[in-house]
Amino acid sequence: MGRHRKPLVLGRGLYNGSQDDWTNGSVSGVQAYDYALTTNQVTVLYQSIP
């Protein structure tokens, strides 16, 4: 995504080019967009969380 064209990765960090700091748990309810969201779009998404 973005101008660097790297794959989207969730649940881990990157340190000195190596994978690091894996998430100890699960990740769910993720949404990815190929553009920056406006403030209003973020607000609508946040308010839709039950």
Steps between C-alpha positions, in 0.01 A plus 500: 500500500611855452793613292738237638290205375578278797250234611261586781601309813309496829603372840873552499766768502809557292843569648812549287321339206411184694162385624465563872247540783230257392151561640415262781131458420272554205410783266146536367269753343773653284418723206761627255457781249717599207454868583512724806170529683356841575423605855130452432553149363698400809229646724226304322700177525575559870138576580386181325692280748246322722 
